[in-house]
Amino acid sequence: QVQLVESGGGVVQAGGSLTLSCAVSGRTFSIDAMAWFRQTPGKERDFVARSRWGGGNTYYADSVKGRFTMSRDIANNTVVLQMNSLKPEDTAVYYCAATSRIGITLRSEDFDSWGQGTQVTVSS
């Protein structure tokens, strides 16, 4: 079992920044990759960013490329999503996710551990 706990959501004006953190615990040795997804009411969970747990290339959704940065704090087993130049359309519940599946996947159904989500609201 892998446990994920997100923090750092809130309300910010357009153009502002927020930093989301995801504390990772449990069977971390089973993790191949971590990702961030987001979801708005009535819509499916959308991919935001993905990175290998052991390091390597990070993939971003086109809508956040150049504005969001995903990183890992190895010492604290924490995954961070730095969000800059936020737009109202970034408003969503953001979820941290982990997968033991080997290989590159950006599909939410391939991730088997999820946090509880944290709300991000960007006002115009």
Backbone as CSV, one residue per row, in Angstrom:
resi,resn,N_x,N_y,N_z,CA_x,CA_y,CA_z,C_x,C_y,C_z
1,GLN,0.841,-1.203,0.000,0.000,0.000,0.000,0.871,1.246,0.000
2,VAL,0.476,2.198,-0.805,1.136,3.503,-0.865,0.117,4.541,-0.400
3,GLN,0.544,5.388,0.512,-0.336,6.445,0.996,0.140,7.792,0.457
4,LEU,-0.811,8.584,-0.001,-0.517,9.892,-0.584,-1.381,10.944,0.099
5,VAL,-0.755,12.029,0.513,-1.500,13.111,1.148,-1.080,14.429,0.517
6,GLU,-2.035,15.096,-0.154,-1.758,16.378,-0.796,-1.983,17.523,0.179
7,SER,-1.293,18.617,-0.089,-1.493,19.852,0.657,-1.085,21.016,-0.231
8,GLY,-1.499,22.211,0.157,-1.041,23.405,-0.533,-2.047,24.077,-1.432
9,GLY,-3.229,23.518,-1.555,-4.233,24.172,-2.387,-4.736,25.454,-1.745
10,GLY,-5.526,26.204,-2.495,-6.073,27.441,-1.962,-6.644,28.300,-3.061
11,VAL,-6.847,29.571,-2.730,-7.398,30.541,-3.669,-6.307,31.531,-4.026
12,VAL,-6.163,31.806,-5.309,-5.136,32.720,-5.781,-5.688,33.502,-6.967
13,GLN,-5.196,34.699,-7.155,-5.622,35.493,-8.303,-4.912,35.026,-9.568
14,ALA,-5.534,35.284,-10.679,-4.919,34.935,-11.959,-3.538,35.597,-12.065
15,GLY,-2.586,34.816,-12.563,-1.214,35.290,-12.653,-0.364,34.924,-11.448
16,GLY,-1.013,34.454,-10.402,-0.300,34.103,-9.181,0.275,32.694,-9.217
17,SER,0.809,32.290,-8.074,1.470,30.993,-7.966,0.969,30.231,-6.748
18,LEU,1.028,28.914,-6.864,0.752,28.030,-5.743,1.691,26.842,-5.827
19,THR,2.005,26.289,-4.668,2.825,25.087,-4.625,2.044,23.975,-3.937
20,LEU,1.853,22.878,-4.655,1.191,21.705,-4.091,2.245,20.689,-3.683
21,SER,2.014,20.046,-2.559,2.913,18.986,-2.091,2.144,17.695,-1.923
22,CYS,2.838,16.601,-2.136,2.243,15.276,-1.958,3.215,14.452,-1.123
23,ALA,2.805,14.142,0.103,3.637,13.319,0.979,3.389,11.852,0.659
24,VAL,4.469,11.131,0.405,4.381,9.736,-0.026,4.916,8.827,1.087
25,SER,4.142,7.805,1.422,4.583,6.862,2.454,4.100,5.461,2.102
26,GLY,4.557,4.488,2.897,4.177,3.105,2.644,5.189,2.404,1.759
27,ARG,4.694,1.562,0.861,5.536,0.729,0.010,6.096,1.533,-1.165
28,THR,6.929,2.507,-0.852,7.449,3.392,-1.898,8.331,2.641,-2.884
29,PHE,8.880,1.511,-2.466,9.742,0.744,-3.362,8.964,0.177,-4.538
30,SER,7.632,0.116,-4.398,6.801,-0.430,-5.469,6.409,0.615,-6.517
31,ILE,6.756,1.871,-6.266,6.336,2.952,-7.162,7.263,3.038,-8.374
32,ASP,6.663,3.096,-9.554,7.445,3.353,-10.767,7.362,4.825,-11.159
33,ALA,6.197,5.426,-10.994,6.038,6.823,-11.400,4.988,7.512,-10.531
34,MET,5.101,8.815,-10.460,4.145,9.672,-9.781,3.553,10.639,-10.797
35,ALA,2.361,11.102,-10.492,1.722,12.037,-11.417,0.777,12.955,-10.661
36,TRP,0.425,14.021,-11.321,-0.626,14.927,-10.863,-1.737,14.925,-11.904
37,PHE,-2.949,14.862,-11.413,-4.142,14.971,-12.251,-5.016,16.058,-11.653
38,ARG,-5.972,16.523,-12.425,-6.926,17.488,-11.902,-8.308,17.189,-12.444
39,GLN,-9.297,17.625,-11.686,-10.677,17.311,-12.051,-11.591,18.455,-11.668
40,THR,-12.489,18.799,-12.596,-13.543,19.776,-12.329,-14.874,19.037,-12.308
41,PRO,-15.887,19.614,-11.660,-17.179,18.931,-11.514,-17.763,18.483,-12.846
42,GLY,-18.179,17.247,-12.893,-18.826,16.721,-14.085,-17.891,16.304,-15.193
43,LYS,-16.589,16.419,-14.955,-15.618,16.063,-15.990,-14.712,14.954,-15.499
44,GLU,-14.023,14.338,-16.455,-13.081,13.286,-16.103,-11.809,13.894,-15.515
45,ARG,-11.059,13.031,-14.859,-9.794,13.455,-14.284,-8.769,13.624,-15.405
46,ASP,-8.167,14.798,-15.494,-7.216,15.105,-16.566,-5.771,15.033,-16.088
47,PHE,-4.921,14.546,-16.968,-3.499,14.476,-16.697,-2.898,15.875,-16.640
48,VAL,-1.987,16.083,-15.684,-1.278,17.359,-15.563,0.224,17.163,-15.768
49,ALA,0.830,16.253,-14.980,2.280,16.035,-15.062,2.606,14.645,-14.536
50,ARG,3.728,14.101,-15.040,4.144,12.771,-14.639,5.658,12.680,-14.617
51,SER,6.197,11.958,-13.624,7.639,11.790,-13.536,7.947,10.444,-12.901
52,ARG,9.047,9.835,-13.321,9.473,8.579,-12.716,9.863,8.814,-11.265
53,TRP,9.547,7.871,-10.407,9.892,7.990,-8.994,11.409,8.062,-8.830
54,GLY,12.148,7.343,-9.656,13.595,7.328,-9.548,14.278,8.416,-10.338
55,GLY,13.491,9.300,-10.936,14.082,10.388,-11.701,13.981,10.119,-13.186
56,GLY,14.230,11.141,-13.987,14.131,11.015,-15.426,13.263,12.124,-15.989
57,ASN,12.818,11.907,-17.219,12.023,12.938,-17.890,10.677,13.140,-17.200
58,THR,10.225,14.366,-17.228,8.900,14.706,-16.730,8.027,15.107,-17.913
59,TYR,6.811,14.608,-17.908,5.868,14.912,-18.986,4.797,15.861,-18.450
60,TYR,4.402,16.806,-19.300,3.388,17.777,-18.904,2.281,17.826,-19.943
61,ALA,1.083,18.115,-19.458,-0.004,18.406,-20.381,0.320,19.704,-21.109
62,ASP,-0.095,19.801,-22.351,0.183,21.008,-23.136,-0.358,22.260,-22.456
63,SER,-1.462,22.112,-21.761,-2.110,23.266,-21.149,-1.314,23.862,-19.982
64,VAL,-0.369,23.102,-19.434,0.394,23.605,-18.293,1.887,23.724,-18.594
65,LYS,2.294,23.283,-19.765,3.712,23.287,-20.119,4.255,24.706,-20.059
66,GLY,5.409,24.863,-19.405,6.034,26.168,-19.274,5.557,26.949,-18.062
67,ARG,4.481,26.483,-17.435,3.946,27.184,-16.258,4.058,26.336,-14.990
68,PHE,3.908,25.028,-15.128,3.949,24.109,-13.986,5.262,23.332,-14.018
69,THR,5.769,23.040,-12.821,6.974,22.222,-12.705,6.758,21.167,-11.631
70,MET,7.003,19.921,-12.005,6.894,18.811,-11.057,8.290,18.404,-10.623
71,SER,8.454,18.222,-9.311,9.757,17.820,-8.795,9.574,16.903,-7.602
72,ARG,10.674,16.333,-7.166,10.618,15.407,-6.040,11.634,15.811,-4.988
73,ASP,11.204,15.847,-3.738,12.096,16.087,-2.603,12.443,14.717,-2.045
74,ILE,13.600,14.206,-2.458,13.978,12.835,-2.133,14.079,12.635,-0.633
75,ALA,14.675,13.585,0.055,14.917,13.420,1.492,13.621,13.276,2.280
76,ASN,12.560,13.918,1.783,11.307,13.915,2.523,10.212,13.093,1.856
77,ASN,10.564,12.339,0.815,9.568,11.539,0.093,8.338,12.365,-0.250
78,THR,8.592,13.505,-0.850,7.514,14.426,-1.210,7.623,14.782,-2.685
79,VAL,6.486,14.816,-3.340,6.425,15.262,-4.726,5.759,16.641,-4.744
80,VAL,6.346,17.543,-5.499,5.902,18.933,-5.495,5.443,19.342,-6.893
81,LEU,4.371,20.092,-6.948,3.918,20.698,-8.202,3.918,22.211,-8.008
82,GLN,4.874,22.866,-8.630,4.954,24.320,-8.592,4.132,24.870,-9.745
83,MET,3.154,25.690,-9.423,2.247,26.225,-10.439,2.400,27.739,-10.506
84,ASN,2.837,28.229,-11.649,3.031,29.661,-11.860,2.099,30.157,-12.957
85,SER,1.943,31.455,-13.019,1.107,32.083,-14.049,-0.257,31.403,-14.132
86,LEU,-0.869,31.232,-12.996,-2.127,30.496,-12.937,-3.237,31.242,-13.669
87,LYS,-4.121,30.441,-14.261,-5.257,30.968,-15.013,-6.556,30.446,-14.389
88,PRO,-7.652,31.148,-14.613,-8.935,30.659,-14.070,-9.252,29.230,-14.512
89,GLU,-8.831,28.863,-15.701,-9.104,27.505,-16.193,-8.264,26.442,-15.498
90,ASP,-7.333,26.860,-14.646,-6.586,25.890,-13.834,-7.366,25.495,-12.582
91,THR,-8.481,26.154,-12.341,-9.301,25.833,-11.181,-9.787,24.397,-11.248
92,ALA,-9.510,23.623,-10.190,-9.861,22.201,-10.171,-9.444,21.618,-8.827
93,VAL,-9.850,20.392,-8.592,-9.289,19.600,-7.500,-8.084,18.865,-8.073
94,TYR,-6.949,19.023,-7.435,-5.713,18.411,-7.899,-5.412,17.162,-7.067
95,TYR,-5.077,16.093,-7.777,-4.796,14.811,-7.147,-3.373,14.361,-7.446
96,CYS,-2.750,13.836,-6.437,-1.466,13.174,-6.571,-1.739,11.689,-6.764
97,ALA,-0.968,11.030,-7.621,-1.199,9.616,-7.898,0.119,8.879,-8.075
98,ALA,0.090,7.601,-7.778,1.271,6.750,-7.939,0.885,5.495,-8.707
99,THR,1.839,4.990,-9.478,1.607,3.751,-10.199,2.794,2.810,-10.050
100,SER,2.505,1.540,-9.983,3.541,0.525,-9.984,3.739,-0.028,-11.395
101,ARG,2.936,0.454,-12.314,2.992,-0.018,-13.700,4.256,0.498,-14.354
102,ILE,5.004,-0.389,-14.938,6.248,-0.009,-15.608,5.934,0.461,-17.016
103,GLY,6.574,1.543,-17.408,6.332,2.104,-18.728,5.600,3.428,-18.605
104,ILE,5.668,4.177,-19.657,5.093,5.520,-19.637,3.586,5.434,-19.831
105,THR,2.862,5.943,-18.857,1.428,6.028,-18.992,0.955,7.360,-18.435
106,LEU,-0.011,7.945,-19.103,-0.562,9.223,-18.672,-2.053,9.077,-18.378
107,ARG,-2.515,7.840,-18.313,-3.940,7.579,-18.110,-4.241,7.390,-16.626
108,SER,-5.276,8.029,-16.152,-5.612,7.936,-14.733,-5.901,6.493,-14.318
109,GLU,-6.455,5.705,-15.218,-6.823,4.325,-14.859,-5.600,3.436,-14.636
110,ASP,-4.437,3.897,-15.032,-3.206,3.131,-14.826,-2.518,3.463,-13.511
111,PHE,-3.083,4.390,-12.762,-2.504,4.766,-11.475,-3.334,4.120,-10.366
112,ASP,-2.654,3.456,-9.438,-3.369,2.639,-8.468,-3.407,3.205,-7.054
113,SER,-2.748,4.309,-6.818,-2.824,4.943,-5.503,-3.118,6.415,-5.697
114,TRP,-4.024,6.943,-4.891,-4.468,8.327,-5.051,-4.542,9.022,-3.706
115,GLY,-4.252,10.315,-3.728,-4.487,11.131,-2.562,-5.938,11.573,-2.516
116,GLN,-6.254,12.367,-1.502,-7.636,12.791,-1.300,-8.000,14.008,-2.145
117,GLY,-7.004,14.659,-2.710,-7.233,15.829,-3.543,-7.146,17.124,-2.754
118,THR,-6.769,18.179,-3.446,-6.710,19.508,-2.840,-7.266,20.522,-3.835
119,GLN,-8.107,21.408,-3.349,-8.796,22.360,-4.221,-7.886,23.533,-4.559
120,VAL,-7.828,23.851,-5.833,-7.139,25.049,-6.315,-8.169,25.913,-7.029
121,THR,-8.289,27.150,-6.593,-9.236,28.082,-7.196,-8.483,29.323,-7.647
122,VAL,-8.599,29.648,-8.932,-7.929,30.812,-9.497,-9.002,31.819,-9.899
123,SER,-8.967,32.967,-9.273,-9.968,33.989,-9.555,-9.471,34.945,-10.625
124,SER,-10.401,35.433,-11.415,-10.021,36.335,-12.521,-10.019,37.787,-12.075
